[in-house]
C-alpha positions in Angstrom: 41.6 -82.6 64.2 43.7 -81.7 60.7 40.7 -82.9 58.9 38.5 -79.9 60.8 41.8 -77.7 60.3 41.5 -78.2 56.9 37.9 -77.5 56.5 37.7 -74.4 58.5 41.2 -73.1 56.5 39.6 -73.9 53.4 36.6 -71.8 54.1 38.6 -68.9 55.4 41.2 -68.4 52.7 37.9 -69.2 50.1 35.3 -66.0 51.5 38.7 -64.1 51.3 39.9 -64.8 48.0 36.4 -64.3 46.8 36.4 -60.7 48.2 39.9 -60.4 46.7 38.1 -61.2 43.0 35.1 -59.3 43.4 36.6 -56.3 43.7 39.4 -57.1 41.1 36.8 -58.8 38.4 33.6 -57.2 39.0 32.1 -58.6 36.1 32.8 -62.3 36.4 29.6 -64.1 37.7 30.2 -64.6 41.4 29.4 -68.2 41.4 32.2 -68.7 39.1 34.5 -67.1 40.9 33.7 -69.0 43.9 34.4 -72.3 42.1 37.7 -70.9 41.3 39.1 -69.4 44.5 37.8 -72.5 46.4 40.6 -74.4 44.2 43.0 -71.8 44.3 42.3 -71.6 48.1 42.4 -75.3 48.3 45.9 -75.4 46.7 47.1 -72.4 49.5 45.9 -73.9 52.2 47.4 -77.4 51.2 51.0 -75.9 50.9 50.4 -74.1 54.6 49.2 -77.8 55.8 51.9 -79.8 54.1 54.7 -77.7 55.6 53.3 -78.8 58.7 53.3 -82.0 58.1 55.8 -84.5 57.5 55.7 -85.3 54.0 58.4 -86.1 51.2 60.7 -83.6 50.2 59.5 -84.2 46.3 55.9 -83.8 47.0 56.4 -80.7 49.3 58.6 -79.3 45.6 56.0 -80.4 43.6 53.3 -78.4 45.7 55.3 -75.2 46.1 56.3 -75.2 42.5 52.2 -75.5 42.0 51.5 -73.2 44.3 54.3 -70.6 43.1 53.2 -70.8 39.2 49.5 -69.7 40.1 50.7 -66.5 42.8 52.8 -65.5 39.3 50.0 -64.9 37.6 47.9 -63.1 39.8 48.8 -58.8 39.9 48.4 -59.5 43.6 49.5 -60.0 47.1 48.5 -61.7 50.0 49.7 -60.6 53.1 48.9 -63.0 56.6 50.5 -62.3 59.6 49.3 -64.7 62.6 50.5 -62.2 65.6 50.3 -65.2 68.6 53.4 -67.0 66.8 54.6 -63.9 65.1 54.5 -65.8 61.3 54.5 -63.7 58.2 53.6 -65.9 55.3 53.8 -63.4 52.1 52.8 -64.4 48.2 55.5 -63.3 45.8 52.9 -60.8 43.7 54.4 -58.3 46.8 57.6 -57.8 44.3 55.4 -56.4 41.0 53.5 -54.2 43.3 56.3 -52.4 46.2 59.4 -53.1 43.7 61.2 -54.9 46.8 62.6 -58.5 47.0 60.0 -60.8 48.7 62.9 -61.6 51.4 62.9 -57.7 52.4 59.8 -57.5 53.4 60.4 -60.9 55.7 63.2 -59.2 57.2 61.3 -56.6 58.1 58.2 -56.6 59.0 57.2 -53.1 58.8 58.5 -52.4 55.7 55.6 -52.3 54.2 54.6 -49.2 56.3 57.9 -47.2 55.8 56.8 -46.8 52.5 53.5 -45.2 52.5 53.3 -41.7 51.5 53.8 -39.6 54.2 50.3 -37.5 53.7 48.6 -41.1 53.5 50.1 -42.1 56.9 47.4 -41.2 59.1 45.0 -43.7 56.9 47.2 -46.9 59.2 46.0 -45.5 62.6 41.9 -45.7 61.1 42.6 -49.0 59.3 44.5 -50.2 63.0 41.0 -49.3 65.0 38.9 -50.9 62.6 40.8 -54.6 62.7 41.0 -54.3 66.3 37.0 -54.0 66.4 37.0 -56.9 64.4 35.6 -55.3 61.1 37.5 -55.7 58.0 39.0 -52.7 56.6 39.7 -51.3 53.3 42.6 -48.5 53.0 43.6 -46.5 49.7 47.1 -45.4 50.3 50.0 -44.4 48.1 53.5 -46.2 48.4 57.2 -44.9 47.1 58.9 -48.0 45.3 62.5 -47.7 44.9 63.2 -45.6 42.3 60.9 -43.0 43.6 57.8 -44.0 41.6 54.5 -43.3 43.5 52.0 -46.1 42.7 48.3 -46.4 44.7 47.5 -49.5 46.8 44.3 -51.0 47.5 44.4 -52.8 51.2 41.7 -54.8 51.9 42.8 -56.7 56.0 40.4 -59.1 57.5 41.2 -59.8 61.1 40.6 -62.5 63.5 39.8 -62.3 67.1 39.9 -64.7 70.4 37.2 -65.8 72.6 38.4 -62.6 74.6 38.5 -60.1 71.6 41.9 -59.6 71.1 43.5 -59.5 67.4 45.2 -62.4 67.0 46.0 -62.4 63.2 44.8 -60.4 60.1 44.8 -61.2 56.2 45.5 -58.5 53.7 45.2 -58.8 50.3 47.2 -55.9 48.3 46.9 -54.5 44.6 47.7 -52.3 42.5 44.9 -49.6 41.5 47.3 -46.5 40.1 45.5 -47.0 36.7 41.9 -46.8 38.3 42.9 -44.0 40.4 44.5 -42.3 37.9 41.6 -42.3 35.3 39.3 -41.5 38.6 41.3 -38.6 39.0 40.9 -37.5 35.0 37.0 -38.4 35.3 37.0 -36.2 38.4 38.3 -33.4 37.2 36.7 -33.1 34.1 33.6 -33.7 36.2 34.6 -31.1 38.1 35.7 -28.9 35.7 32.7 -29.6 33.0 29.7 -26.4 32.3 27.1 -28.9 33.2 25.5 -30.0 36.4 26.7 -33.8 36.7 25.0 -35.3 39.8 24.7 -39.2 41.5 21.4 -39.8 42.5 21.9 -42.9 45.5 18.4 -44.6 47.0 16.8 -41.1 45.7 19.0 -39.1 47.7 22.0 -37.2 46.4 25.0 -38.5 46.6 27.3 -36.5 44.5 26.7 -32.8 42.9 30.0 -30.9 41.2 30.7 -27.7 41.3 28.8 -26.3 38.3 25.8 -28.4 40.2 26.5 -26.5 43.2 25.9 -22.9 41.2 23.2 -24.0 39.2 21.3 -25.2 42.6 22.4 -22.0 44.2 24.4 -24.0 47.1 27.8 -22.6 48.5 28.9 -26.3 48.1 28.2 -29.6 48.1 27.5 -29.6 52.0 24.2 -27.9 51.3 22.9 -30.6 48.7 24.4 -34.2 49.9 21.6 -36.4 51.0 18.5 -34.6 50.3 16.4 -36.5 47.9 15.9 -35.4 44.7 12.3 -34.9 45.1 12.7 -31.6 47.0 14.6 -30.5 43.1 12.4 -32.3 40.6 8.6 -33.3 40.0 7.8 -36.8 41.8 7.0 -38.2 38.4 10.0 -37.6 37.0 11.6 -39.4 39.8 9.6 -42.3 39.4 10.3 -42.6 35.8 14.2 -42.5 36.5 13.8 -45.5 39.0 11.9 -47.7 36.7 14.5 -46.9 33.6 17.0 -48.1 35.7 15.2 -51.7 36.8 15.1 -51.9 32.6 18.2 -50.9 32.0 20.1 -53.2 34.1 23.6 -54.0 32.3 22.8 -51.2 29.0 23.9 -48.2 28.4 21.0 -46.5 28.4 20.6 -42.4 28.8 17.4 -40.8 29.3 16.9 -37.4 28.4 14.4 -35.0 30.2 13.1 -31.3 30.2 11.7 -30.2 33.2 11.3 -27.5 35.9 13.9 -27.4 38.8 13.4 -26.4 41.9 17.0 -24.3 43.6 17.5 -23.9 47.2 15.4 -20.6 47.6 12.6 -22.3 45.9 12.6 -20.5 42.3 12.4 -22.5 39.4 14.8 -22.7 36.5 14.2 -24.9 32.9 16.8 -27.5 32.7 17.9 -30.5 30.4 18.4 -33.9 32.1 20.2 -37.2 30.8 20.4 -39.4 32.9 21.8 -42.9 32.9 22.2 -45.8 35.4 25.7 -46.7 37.1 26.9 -49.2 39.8 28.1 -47.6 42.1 29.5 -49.8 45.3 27.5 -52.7 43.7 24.2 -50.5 44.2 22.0 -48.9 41.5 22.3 -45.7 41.0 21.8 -43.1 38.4 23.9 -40.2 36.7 22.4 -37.2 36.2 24.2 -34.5 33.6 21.9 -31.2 33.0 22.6 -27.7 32.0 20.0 -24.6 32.8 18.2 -24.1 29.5 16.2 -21.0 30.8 17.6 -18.5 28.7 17.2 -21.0 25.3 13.4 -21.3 26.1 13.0 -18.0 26.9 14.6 -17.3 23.4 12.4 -20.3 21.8 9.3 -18.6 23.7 10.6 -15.1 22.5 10.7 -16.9 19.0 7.8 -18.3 19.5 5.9 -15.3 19.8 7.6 -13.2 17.0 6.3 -16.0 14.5 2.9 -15.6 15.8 2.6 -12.2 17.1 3.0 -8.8 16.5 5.8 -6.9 18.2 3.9 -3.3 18.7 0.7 -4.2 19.1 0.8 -7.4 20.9 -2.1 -9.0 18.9 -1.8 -12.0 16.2 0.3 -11.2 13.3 -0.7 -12.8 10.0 0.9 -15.7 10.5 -1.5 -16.6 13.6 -4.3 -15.8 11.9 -4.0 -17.6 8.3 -3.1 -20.7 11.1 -6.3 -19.7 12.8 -8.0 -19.0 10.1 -7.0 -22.7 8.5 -7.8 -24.4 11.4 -11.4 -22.9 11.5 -11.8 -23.6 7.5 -11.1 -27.6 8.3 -13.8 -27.5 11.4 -16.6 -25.1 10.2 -17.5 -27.1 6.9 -21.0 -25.8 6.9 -20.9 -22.8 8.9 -20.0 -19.1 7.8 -17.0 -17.2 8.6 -16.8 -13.7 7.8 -12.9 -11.6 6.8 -12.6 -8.2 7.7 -9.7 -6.5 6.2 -9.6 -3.1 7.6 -7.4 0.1 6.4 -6.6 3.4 8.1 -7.6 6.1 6.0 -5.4 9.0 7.3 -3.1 7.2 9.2 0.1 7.5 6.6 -0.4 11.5 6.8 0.2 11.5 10.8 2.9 8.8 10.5 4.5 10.9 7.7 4.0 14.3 9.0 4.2 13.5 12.9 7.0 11.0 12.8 6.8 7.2 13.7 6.8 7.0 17.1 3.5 9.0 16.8 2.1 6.6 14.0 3.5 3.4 16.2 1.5 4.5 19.7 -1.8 5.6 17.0 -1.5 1.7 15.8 -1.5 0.5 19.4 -4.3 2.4 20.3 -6.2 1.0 17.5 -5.0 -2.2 18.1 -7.2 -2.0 21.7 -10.3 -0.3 20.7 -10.4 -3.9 17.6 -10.3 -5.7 20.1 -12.4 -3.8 22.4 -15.4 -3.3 19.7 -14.4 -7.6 18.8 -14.6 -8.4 22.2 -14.7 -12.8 22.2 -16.6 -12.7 19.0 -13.6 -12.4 16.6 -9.8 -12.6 16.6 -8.0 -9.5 15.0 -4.7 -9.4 13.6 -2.0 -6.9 12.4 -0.8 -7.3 8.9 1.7 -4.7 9.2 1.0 -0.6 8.5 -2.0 0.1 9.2 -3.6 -2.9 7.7 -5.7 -5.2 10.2 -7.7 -8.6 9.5 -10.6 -9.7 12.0 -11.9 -13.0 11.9 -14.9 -14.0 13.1 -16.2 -17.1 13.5 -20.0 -18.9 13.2 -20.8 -16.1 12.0 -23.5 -14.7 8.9 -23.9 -11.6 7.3 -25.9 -9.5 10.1 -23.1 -10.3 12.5 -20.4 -9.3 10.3 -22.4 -5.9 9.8 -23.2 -5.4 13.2 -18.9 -6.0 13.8 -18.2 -3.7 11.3 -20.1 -0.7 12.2 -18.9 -1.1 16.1 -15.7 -1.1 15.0 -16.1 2.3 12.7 -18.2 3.9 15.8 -15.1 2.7 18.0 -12.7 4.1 15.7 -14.7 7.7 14.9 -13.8 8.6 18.4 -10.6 10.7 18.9 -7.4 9.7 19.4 -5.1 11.4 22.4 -1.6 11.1 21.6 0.7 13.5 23.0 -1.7 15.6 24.4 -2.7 16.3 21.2 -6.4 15.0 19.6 -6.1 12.7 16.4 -8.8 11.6 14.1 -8.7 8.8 11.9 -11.4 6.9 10.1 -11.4 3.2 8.4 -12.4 1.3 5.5 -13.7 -2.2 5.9 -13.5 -4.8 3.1 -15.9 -8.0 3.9 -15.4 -11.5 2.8 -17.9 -14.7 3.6 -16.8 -18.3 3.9 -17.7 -20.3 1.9 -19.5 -18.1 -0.9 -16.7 -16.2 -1.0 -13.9 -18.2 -0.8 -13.1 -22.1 0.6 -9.2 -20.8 1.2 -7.8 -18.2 3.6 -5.8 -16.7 0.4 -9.0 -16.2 -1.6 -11.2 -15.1 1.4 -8.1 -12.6 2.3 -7.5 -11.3 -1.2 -10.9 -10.8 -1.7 -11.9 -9.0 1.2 -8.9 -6.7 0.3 -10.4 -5.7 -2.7 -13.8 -5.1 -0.9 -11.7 -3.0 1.0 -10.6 -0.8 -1.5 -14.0 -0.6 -2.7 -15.1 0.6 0.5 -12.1 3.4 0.2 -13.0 4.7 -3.4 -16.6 5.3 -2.2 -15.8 7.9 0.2 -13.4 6.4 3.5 -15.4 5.3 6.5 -17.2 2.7 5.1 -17.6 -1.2 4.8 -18.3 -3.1 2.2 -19.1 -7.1 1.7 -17.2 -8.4 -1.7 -18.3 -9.2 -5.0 -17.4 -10.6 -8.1 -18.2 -7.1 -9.8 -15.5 -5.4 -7.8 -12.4 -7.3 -9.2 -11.7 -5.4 -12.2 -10.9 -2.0 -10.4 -9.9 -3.3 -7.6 -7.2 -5.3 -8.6 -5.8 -2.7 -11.0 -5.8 0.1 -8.2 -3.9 -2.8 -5.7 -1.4 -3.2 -8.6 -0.7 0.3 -9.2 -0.6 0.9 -5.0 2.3 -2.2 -4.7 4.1 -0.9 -7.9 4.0 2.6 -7.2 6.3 1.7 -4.1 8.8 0.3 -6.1 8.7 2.8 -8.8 11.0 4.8 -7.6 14.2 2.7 -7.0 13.2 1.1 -10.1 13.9 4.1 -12.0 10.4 4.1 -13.6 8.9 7.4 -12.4 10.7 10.2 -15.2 9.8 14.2 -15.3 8.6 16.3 -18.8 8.7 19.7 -18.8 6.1 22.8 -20.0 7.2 26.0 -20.4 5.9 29.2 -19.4 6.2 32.4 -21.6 5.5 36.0 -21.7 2.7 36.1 -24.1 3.6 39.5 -25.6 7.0 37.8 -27.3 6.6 33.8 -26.5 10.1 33.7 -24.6 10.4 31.4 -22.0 10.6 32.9 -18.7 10.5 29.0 -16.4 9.2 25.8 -17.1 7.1 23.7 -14.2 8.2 19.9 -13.8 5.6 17.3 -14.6 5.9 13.4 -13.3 5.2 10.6 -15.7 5.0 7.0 -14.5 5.9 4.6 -17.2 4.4 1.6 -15.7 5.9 -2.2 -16.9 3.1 -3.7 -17.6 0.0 -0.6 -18.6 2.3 2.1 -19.7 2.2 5.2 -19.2 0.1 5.9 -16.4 -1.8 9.6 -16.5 -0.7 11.9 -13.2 -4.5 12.0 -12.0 -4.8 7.9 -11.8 -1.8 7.6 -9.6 -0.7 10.9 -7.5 -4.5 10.7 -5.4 -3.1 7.0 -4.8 0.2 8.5 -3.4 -1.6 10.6 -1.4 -3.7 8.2 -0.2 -1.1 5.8 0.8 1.4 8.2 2.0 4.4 7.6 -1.0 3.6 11.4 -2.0 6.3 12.4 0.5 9.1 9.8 -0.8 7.5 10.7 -4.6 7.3 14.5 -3.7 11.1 14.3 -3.0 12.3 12.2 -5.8 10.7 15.5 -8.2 12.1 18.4 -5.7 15.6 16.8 -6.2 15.2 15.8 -10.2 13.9 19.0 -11.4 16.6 20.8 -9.6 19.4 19.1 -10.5 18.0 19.0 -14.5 17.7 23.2 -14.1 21.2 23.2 -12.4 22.5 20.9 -15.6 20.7 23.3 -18.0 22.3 26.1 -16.5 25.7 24.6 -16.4 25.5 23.6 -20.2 24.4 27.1 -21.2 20.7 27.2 -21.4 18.6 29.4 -20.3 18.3 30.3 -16.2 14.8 30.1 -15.6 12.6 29.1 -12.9 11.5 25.4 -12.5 7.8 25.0 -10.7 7.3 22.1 -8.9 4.3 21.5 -7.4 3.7 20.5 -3.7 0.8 18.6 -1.8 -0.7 19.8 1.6 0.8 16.5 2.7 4.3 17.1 2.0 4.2 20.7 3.9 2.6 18.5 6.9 6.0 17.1 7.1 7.8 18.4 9.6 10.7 17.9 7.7 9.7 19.6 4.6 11.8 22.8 4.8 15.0 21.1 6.1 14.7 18.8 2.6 14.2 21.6 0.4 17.7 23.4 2.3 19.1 20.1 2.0 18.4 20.0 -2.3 19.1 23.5 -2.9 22.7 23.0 -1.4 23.3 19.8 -2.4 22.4 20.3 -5.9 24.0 24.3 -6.0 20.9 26.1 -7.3 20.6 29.4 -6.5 16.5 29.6 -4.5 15.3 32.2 -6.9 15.3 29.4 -9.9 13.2 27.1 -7.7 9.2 27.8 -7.5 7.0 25.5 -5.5 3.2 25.2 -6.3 0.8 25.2 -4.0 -3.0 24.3 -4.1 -5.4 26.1 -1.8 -6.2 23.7 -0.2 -3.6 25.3 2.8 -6.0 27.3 3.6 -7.5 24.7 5.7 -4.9 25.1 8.3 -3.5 28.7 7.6 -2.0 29.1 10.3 0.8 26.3 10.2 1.1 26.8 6.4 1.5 30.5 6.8 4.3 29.5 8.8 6.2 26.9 6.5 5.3 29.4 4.0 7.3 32.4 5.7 10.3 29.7 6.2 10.1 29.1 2.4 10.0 32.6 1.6 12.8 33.3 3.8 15.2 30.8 1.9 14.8 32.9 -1.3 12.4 30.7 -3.1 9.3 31.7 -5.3 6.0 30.9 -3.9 2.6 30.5 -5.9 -0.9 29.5 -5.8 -1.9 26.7 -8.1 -5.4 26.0 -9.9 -6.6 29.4 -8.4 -10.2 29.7 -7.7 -11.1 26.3 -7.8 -10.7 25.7 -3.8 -10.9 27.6 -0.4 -9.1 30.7 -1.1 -10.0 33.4 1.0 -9.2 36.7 0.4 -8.3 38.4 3.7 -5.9 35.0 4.1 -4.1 35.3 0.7 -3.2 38.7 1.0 -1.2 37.8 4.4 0.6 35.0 2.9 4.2 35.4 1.1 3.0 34.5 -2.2 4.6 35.6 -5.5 1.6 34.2 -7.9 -1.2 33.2 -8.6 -1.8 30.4 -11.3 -5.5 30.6 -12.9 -7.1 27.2 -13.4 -7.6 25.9 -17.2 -11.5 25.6 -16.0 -11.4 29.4 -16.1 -9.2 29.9 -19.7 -12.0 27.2 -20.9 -14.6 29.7 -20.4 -12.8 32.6 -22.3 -14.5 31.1 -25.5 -17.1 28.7 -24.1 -18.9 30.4 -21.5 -21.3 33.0 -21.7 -19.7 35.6 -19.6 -17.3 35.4 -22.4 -14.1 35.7 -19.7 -15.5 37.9 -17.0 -14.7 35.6 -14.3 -11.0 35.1 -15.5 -10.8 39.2 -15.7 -12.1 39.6 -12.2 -8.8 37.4 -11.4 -6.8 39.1 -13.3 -7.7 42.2 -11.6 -7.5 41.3 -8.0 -3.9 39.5 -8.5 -2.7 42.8 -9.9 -4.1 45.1 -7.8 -2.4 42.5 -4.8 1.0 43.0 -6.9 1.0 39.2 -7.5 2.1 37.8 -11.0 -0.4 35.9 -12.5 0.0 32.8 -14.7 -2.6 31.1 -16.9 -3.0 27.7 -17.5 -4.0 25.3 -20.3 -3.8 27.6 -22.7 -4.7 25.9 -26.0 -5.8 28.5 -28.8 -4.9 31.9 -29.8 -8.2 33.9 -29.3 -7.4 32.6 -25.5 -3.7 34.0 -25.2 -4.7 37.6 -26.9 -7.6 38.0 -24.1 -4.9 37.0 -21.5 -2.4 39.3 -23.1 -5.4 42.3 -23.8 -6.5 41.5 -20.3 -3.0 42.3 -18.5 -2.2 38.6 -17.5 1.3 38.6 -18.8 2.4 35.3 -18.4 0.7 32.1 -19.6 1.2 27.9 -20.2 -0.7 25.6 -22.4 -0.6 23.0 -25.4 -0.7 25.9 -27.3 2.5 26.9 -26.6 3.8 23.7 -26.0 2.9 20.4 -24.4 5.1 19.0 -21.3 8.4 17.5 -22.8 10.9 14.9 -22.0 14.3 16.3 -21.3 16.3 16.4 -24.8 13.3 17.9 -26.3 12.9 20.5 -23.5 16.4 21.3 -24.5 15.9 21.9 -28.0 13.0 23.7 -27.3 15.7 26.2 -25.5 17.7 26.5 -28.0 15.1 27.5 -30.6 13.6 29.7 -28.4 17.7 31.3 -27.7 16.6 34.6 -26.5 15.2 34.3 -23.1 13.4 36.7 -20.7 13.2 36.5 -17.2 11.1 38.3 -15.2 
């Protein structure tokens, strides 16, 4: 009978011991551990037998020292209480974890209980039903040892029942598990407290979500997401992929990392940023998820994305796309053509200047359609910025390109509306051909650029295919257009001076201002090279307002050191008085500076007569400030009589064409009398111009045209020779 006693004891107090180490050494290989609480239940179960049996005194000492010397080392305590005889039988590891003497608690027996936490009493009445069912219980609970210190228990009872289902003893095996709980409790709350979604994914089902989870999922708490599988929140796939990492990763520490789709609880989808890694978690696989919502960042990278690629006011490829396209194409086509289409708006810097830019920005979008209307799938066109566009088009030849080209001039002849107002606007078209005109997008580019201006120089509206004949032009006029934009703030632009006399005595009565560009690299640059180019490309009004505000402040200097106060001309394009902030910059100068309006003249061409009725009333404005008004080049352009004589003009300027013909025409000067005439009898003053020889300045003078200009008098001058020419010429009359 001992013999089976012993057997059945020894497998009892082995399984339990074994479920003690398992949960305390979780990483010692279970078949080990077996071996070693068999012995160590071997050597318990001996000492219980032994004190049953009548045995020596020195072998029952020798057992319990034995016996004593390995409960010492263990941080735990076994607890058995057989409830039929009423025997406690205690280890001593009791002491190191309650703090009480090991004969306290065999004095009495409940004093284990009377030192729970009061809020973790209730967790004795749900351990107390499971034990009496049988089923082993395990109970977290905190205890107050002696000196008030609250440590946390682990209680892990396995009970034994009769034939007739009654409790008739239960095993507990105690320890202590403050430090787990503790760094639990640190994991949890950063956990808790961390930005990212951290979630457990148990069996493909949810097992854990925190609170930034909870938001990110759009759930009022955890509730809402425990136990649905995470199928219903990610792609299937991506599912699948987690489980078979984790059948890998077994043991590593491994982290995945994903970017997917999410699904929340009302079904929309947000772009989030896995990692996730495989735990144990109750012996099971499971996996960790941490994410964040990266919906914003990849609406930014997308946002990105498109700014490197495409244009922001148009919406069509920038350059960027299309030398990538265009690339691309290069490396598949080999043997087939390609044709470039660099295309420039011809007036569209004089309705961005005069009409403002949010009237030039909606032309350019409009323009932008009807490209790609007249492109349709043949071609991809692109905005260089301005009004600069490239078309590409693709397995193409020379007909094609042509047949592009003049669609998109037809498309573009049509008018604009903008403001319920009609615009018109034409195009130049400069034509490259891959390969024969270039193997590189730079080269094909650059080249049908310069075809481009070609295309511009022969009259606007045109296309025209490159060739090498073309470069030499071209790329001068391309230099002087990118230099002339940087003449300014690079000081290079500079203003001479001619004066105008009374040709009865030679005394200066004004001089007119005269822009110079001294260019870097080919010098001085003559006016009529590079002012049609700064009409052309707009930089007349920036240009136009550098002189305005030079030539005043240089007669306001004059003036202040003593010179003469005369008038200084300056001459004005059509495009400038387009600008609807012409007259506001000529109020702004005039204060600014201090010049009294009566020293300030501004040329005009007749060309306003193409639209008299806005320029009659800039003109009034003008006239109204005090300033002098005159025709320049009279005769030469659309100048009609019943229009002049309503406009506030002070004088008329007769072009040098006109003096030429004093002494090298046949009428001898008829045609420059006739002027003469009908400026006096309109009481206008009338200037001449390019006045080079005496015979011309005594007809003038004979002919009643008082005031005059010319080489023969004096060429333009730079400023320190304008001043000496003052101060020979001291006395001064002003008309």
């Amino acid at each position: 009978m001992r013999k089976w006693m012993l057997i059945f004891g020894l497998l009892t107090i082995t399984v339990l011991i074994d479920e003690v180490g398992t949960i305390i050494f979780p990483s010692i290989n279970k078949y080990k551990l077996a071996t070693a609480t068999a012995l160590l239940a071997t050597i318990g179960l001996l000492f219980f037998l032994f004190k049953s049996m009548d045995k020596t005194a020195m072998e029952l000492r020798k057992l319990e020292k034995r016996v004593k010397n390995v409960f010492d080392t263990l941080d735990v305590a076994i607890w058995s209480h057989d409830l039929r005889s009423n025997t406690l039988l205690i280890t001593p590891g009791i002491e190191k974890l309650y703090g009480y003497p090991l004969e306290a608690f065999y004095q009495d027996f409940f004093l284990w209980k009377k030192v729970i936490h009061p809020e973790d009493l209730p967790v004795l009445s749900e351990r107390e039903q499971k034990l009496k069912t049988g089923e082993p219980s395990t109970s977290e609970y905190r205890i107050i040892r002696p000196g008030g210190e609250v440590r946390w228990i682990q209680d892990r009872g396995f009970p034994t029942l009769d034939e007739q289902g009654n409790l008739v003893d239960f095993n507990s095996v105690l320890f202590d598990i403050t430090d787990r709980k503790e760094s639990e409790d640190r994991y949890r709350s950063l956990v808790e407290m961390s930005p990212d979604f951290v979630a457990v994914i148990n069996s493909g089902k949810i097992d854990y979500v925190n609170e930034a989870g909870c938001n990110l999922m759009g759930a009022t708490g955890p509730s809402d997401l425990l136990g649905l599988p995470a199928t219903q929140f990610a792609p299937t796939e991506i599912i699948e992929n987690i489980k078979n990492s984790e059948l890998h990763t077994v043991g590593k520490i491994a982290a995945t990392r994903y970017e997917l789709q999410m699904k929340k609880l009302d079904g929309s989808c947000i772009d989030v940023e896995l990692s996730t890694m495989p735990i144990l978690l109750g012996g099971r696989l499971a996996t960790q998820v941490v994410g964040r919502d990266i919906t914003k960042r990849k609406k930014n990278e997308k946002t990105i994305q498109y700014m490197a690629f495409y244009d922001t006011l148009t919406g069509i490829p920038n350059r960027n796309m299309l030398k990538k396209h265009l690339n691309e194409i290069l490396v598949q086509q080999k043997s087939q053509m390609a044709a470039v289409l660099f295309l420039d708006l011809d007036r569209f810097k004089i309705i961005n200047d005069t009409k403002g830019h949010t009237t030039g920005d909606l032309l350019l979008q409009k323009v932008a359609k009807r490209l790609q209307g007249a492109v349709s799938h043949e071609g991809m066109v692109s905005r260089q910025g301005g009004d600069e566009f490239i078309i590409l088009i693709e397995k193409t030849n020379k007909e094609k390109a042509i047949l592009v080209a003049q669609r998109i001039l037809d498309k573009l002849s049509d008018p604009f509306d903008l403001n319920d107002k009609e615009f018109f606007i034409t195009s130049s078209i400069g034509i490259s051909i891959y390969p024969t005109d270039g193997n590189d997008e730079e080269t094909l580019i650059k080249n049908a650029g310069t075809a481009m201006y070609v295309a511009k120089g022969r009259g606007k509206n045109k296309f025209q295919f490159y060739s090498p004949f073309q470069n030499g032009n071209s790329v001068r006029k391309m230099e002087l257009e990118n230099g002339l934009r940087k003449a300014i703030e690079q000081k290079q632009l500079l203003l001479h001076y001619q004066p105008q006399v009374y040709l009865g005595t030679g005394k200066i009565i004004g001089v007119e201002a005269l822009i110079r560009w001294q260019h870097p690299q080919f010098g001085l640059i003559s006016p009529s090279e590079f002012i049609p180019l700064a009409e052309e490309t707009g930089l007349i009004i920036p240009i136009g307002n550098w002189v305005l505000r030079k030539a005043c402040e240089q007669n306001k200097a004059w003036q202040n050191a003593g010179l003469a106060a005369v008038t200084v001309a300056v001459n004005v394009s059509v495009r400038q008085l387009q600008d609807d902030r012409f007259v506001d910059s000529v109020i702004e100068v005039l204060n600014q500076v201090g010049l009294n309006p009566k020293y300030l003249e501004l040329e005009i061409t007749e060309s306003i007569m193409q639209n008299i009725e806005e320029s009659t009333i800039i003109l009034n404005q003008l006239k109204e400030l005090g300033v002098n008004l005159s025709i320049d080049d009279f005769g030469t352009g659309y100048s009609s009589l019943n229009y002049l004589k309503h406009l506030p003009i002070d004088k008329i300027k007769i072009d040098k064409s006109f003096i030429d013909d004093i002494l090298y025409h046949s009428n001898q000067g008829q045609m420059v009398k006739t002027i003469i005439d009908m400026g006096n009898h309109m009481q206008f003053s009338v200037v001449a111009e390019g006045i080079e020889q005496k015979e011309q300045a005594d007809f003038l003078y004979q002919n009643a045209c008082k005031i005059g200009q010319g080489f023969f008098y004096s060429k333009p001058l730079p400023v320190d020779q304008m001043e000496s020419f003052f101060k020979q010429k001291a006395n001064v009359e002003v008309l």
